[in-house]
Amino acid sequence: MLLKSLVLLCVFFCVSAEEGSQARLLIHKRILNKYLVENRDIVVDYNIYNVGGSVALDILLNDAGFPDEDFEVVNGLLKMKIDRLGPSNNVSHTVVVRPKKTGYYNFTAAEVTYLPSEETTDLQIGFSTEPGEAAIIQVKDFDRKFSPHVMDWAAFAVMTLPSLGIPFLLWYSSKSKYESMVKQTKKH
């Protein structure tokens, strides 16, 4: 019984060591924008980490979460291939997309396929983190909330000018009359 347990334990450690020598990829997808606005750029960042003990080969990142009818790719690639990624290394990739519509949108995970070592031909499939659901707002709503409102302040200044300017002119006129009267009384 003890011998069987030792053999089983030895097989377990050998299998664990073999799995540890293969590449394991962790994929992190995140949206860097704080506010998502219609017809304005959205920056999507992908980080791929190899936490295994072997080189990952033929890595293919494919993000089908940005359909052509809803998004326009401004810069970068939604389908990217990396030949190899060494153990304890990482790579990042950035894509800029522009939403064509407003509303709530569910940002899904990207798919990654790779070979976990040079010895195997078994393709591994992994998925990135999911940023989740976010609202894409209209440009006019974003500008209403976050623009500097220069025209509004200029209109406010023009409208308040008469209520401030007329009393100032009356005060300045009476001040000038008073100073001229004081000068005349000092001369006499």
C-alpha positions in Angstrom: 0.0 0.0 0.0 2.8 2.4 0.9 4.6 1.5 -2.4 1.5 2.3 -4.4 1.1 5.6 -2.6 4.7 6.5 -3.3 4.4 5.6 -7.0 1.2 7.6 -7.3 2.8 10.6 -5.5 5.8 10.4 -7.8 3.5 10.3 -10.9 1.6 13.3 -9.6 4.8 15.3 -9.1 6.1 14.3 -12.5 2.9 15.4 -14.2 2.8 18.6 -12.2 6.5 19.4 -13.2 5.7 18.7 -16.8 2.7 21.0 -16.7 4.8 23.7 -15.0 7.3 23.5 -17.8 4.6 24.5 -20.4 3.7 28.0 -21.2 0.6 29.5 -19.5 -0.7 32.8 -20.7 -2.7 35.3 -18.7 -4.5 37.9 -20.9 -5.7 41.2 -19.5 -8.0 43.4 -21.6 -9.0 46.8 -20.3 -10.5 50.0 -21.7 -8.4 53.0 -20.7 -11.0 55.7 -21.3 -12.9 57.0 -18.3 -15.8 58.2 -20.5 -17.0 56.5 -23.7 -18.3 59.0 -26.2 -19.9 58.5 -29.6 -17.5 59.3 -32.4 -14.6 59.8 -30.0 -11.6 57.4 -29.7 -11.7 54.5 -27.2 -8.3 53.0 -26.2 -8.3 49.3 -25.6 -5.2 47.8 -24.0 -4.2 44.1 -24.1 -1.5 42.6 -21.9 -0.3 39.0 -22.4 1.7 37.5 -19.6 3.6 34.1 -19.9 3.6 32.7 -16.3 4.7 29.2 -17.4 8.1 27.7 -17.6 8.3 27.4 -21.4 8.2 29.5 -24.5 4.6 30.1 -25.9 4.5 29.8 -29.7 2.2 31.0 -32.5 0.1 33.3 -30.2 -3.0 34.6 -31.9 -5.0 37.3 -30.2 -8.5 37.7 -31.8 -11.0 40.2 -30.4 -14.4 39.8 -32.1 -16.0 42.1 -29.6 -15.9 45.2 -31.8 -18.2 44.5 -34.8 -17.8 46.7 -37.9 -21.4 48.0 -37.8 -20.9 49.4 -34.2 -17.2 50.4 -34.2 -14.5 51.7 -36.5 -10.9 50.6 -36.0 -8.8 53.8 -36.0 -5.4 52.4 -35.1 -4.1 48.9 -34.2 -5.3 45.4 -35.0 -8.1 43.4 -33.5 -6.4 40.2 -34.8 -2.7 40.0 -33.9 -0.1 37.3 -34.2 3.0 36.9 -32.0 5.6 34.3 -33.0 7.0 33.6 -29.5 6.8 34.8 -25.9 9.4 33.6 -23.4 8.7 32.5 -19.9 8.2 35.3 -17.4 7.8 37.8 -20.2 4.9 39.9 -21.3 3.8 41.9 -24.3 1.2 44.6 -24.6 -0.9 45.7 -27.6 -3.1 48.7 -27.9 -6.0 49.3 -30.3 -8.0 52.5 -30.8 -11.6 52.1 -31.9 -14.3 54.7 -32.4 -18.0 53.9 -31.6 -20.6 54.7 -34.2 -23.6 54.4 -31.9 -24.6 55.3 -28.4 -26.2 53.1 -25.7 -25.0 50.3 -23.5 -22.5 48.0 -24.9 -21.1 44.7 -23.4 -17.3 44.5 -24.0 -16.5 40.8 -24.1 -13.3 38.8 -23.8 -10.7 38.4 -26.5 -9.7 34.9 -27.5 -6.1 33.8 -27.5 -4.8 30.6 -29.0 -1.2 29.4 -28.6 1.1 26.4 -28.5 2.3 25.8 -24.9 5.7 24.4 -25.7 7.9 23.5 -28.7 7.3 19.8 -28.1 3.6 19.8 -28.3 1.1 20.5 -31.2 -1.9 20.7 -28.9 -3.3 24.2 -29.4 -4.3 25.9 -26.1 -7.3 28.3 -26.1 -7.6 31.1 -23.5 -9.7 34.1 -23.0 -8.9 37.6 -21.7 -10.6 39.4 -18.9 -13.9 41.0 -19.8 -14.2 44.8 -19.2 -18.0 44.3 -18.9 -20.9 46.6 -19.8 -20.4 50.3 -20.3 -22.5 53.2 -21.6 -21.5 55.1 -24.7 -22.9 58.6 -24.4 -23.7 61.2 -27.1 -21.2 63.9 -27.9 -23.7 66.7 -26.9 -24.3 65.2 -23.5 -20.5 64.9 -22.9 -19.9 68.4 -24.0 -22.7 69.8 -21.9 -21.2 68.2 -18.9 -17.4 68.6 -19.5 -16.8 71.5 -22.0 -15.4 74.8 -20.7 -18.6 76.6 -21.8 -16.7 79.6 -23.2 -19.7 80.8 -25.2 -22.0 80.6 -22.2 -19.6 82.6 -20.1 -19.1 85.2 -22.9 -22.9 85.6 -23.1 -23.2 85.9 -19.3 -20.5 88.6 -19.4 -22.3 90.6 -22.1 -25.7 90.3 -20.3 -24.2 91.4 -16.9 -22.3 94.3 -18.4 -25.3 96.8 -18.4 -26.2 96.0 -14.8 -22.6 96.5 -13.7 -21.6 99.2 -16.2 -24.5 101.7 -15.7 -24.0 102.0 -11.9 -20.3 102.3 -12.4 -20.7 105.1 -14.9 -23.1 107.0 -12.6 -20.7 106.6 -9.7 -17.7 107.8 -11.8 -19.7 110.8 -13.1 -20.7 111.9 -9.5 -17.1 111.3 -8.3 -15.7 113.5 -11.1 -18.2 116.3 -10.3 -17.4 116.1 -6.6 -13.6 116.2 -7.2 -14.0 119.2 -9.5 -16.1 121.0 -6.8 -13.5 120.2 -4.2 -10.7 121.6 -6.4 -12.7 124.8 -7.0 -13.3 125.3 -3.2 -9.6 124.9 -2.4 -8.6 127.5 -5.0 -10.9 130.1 -3.3 
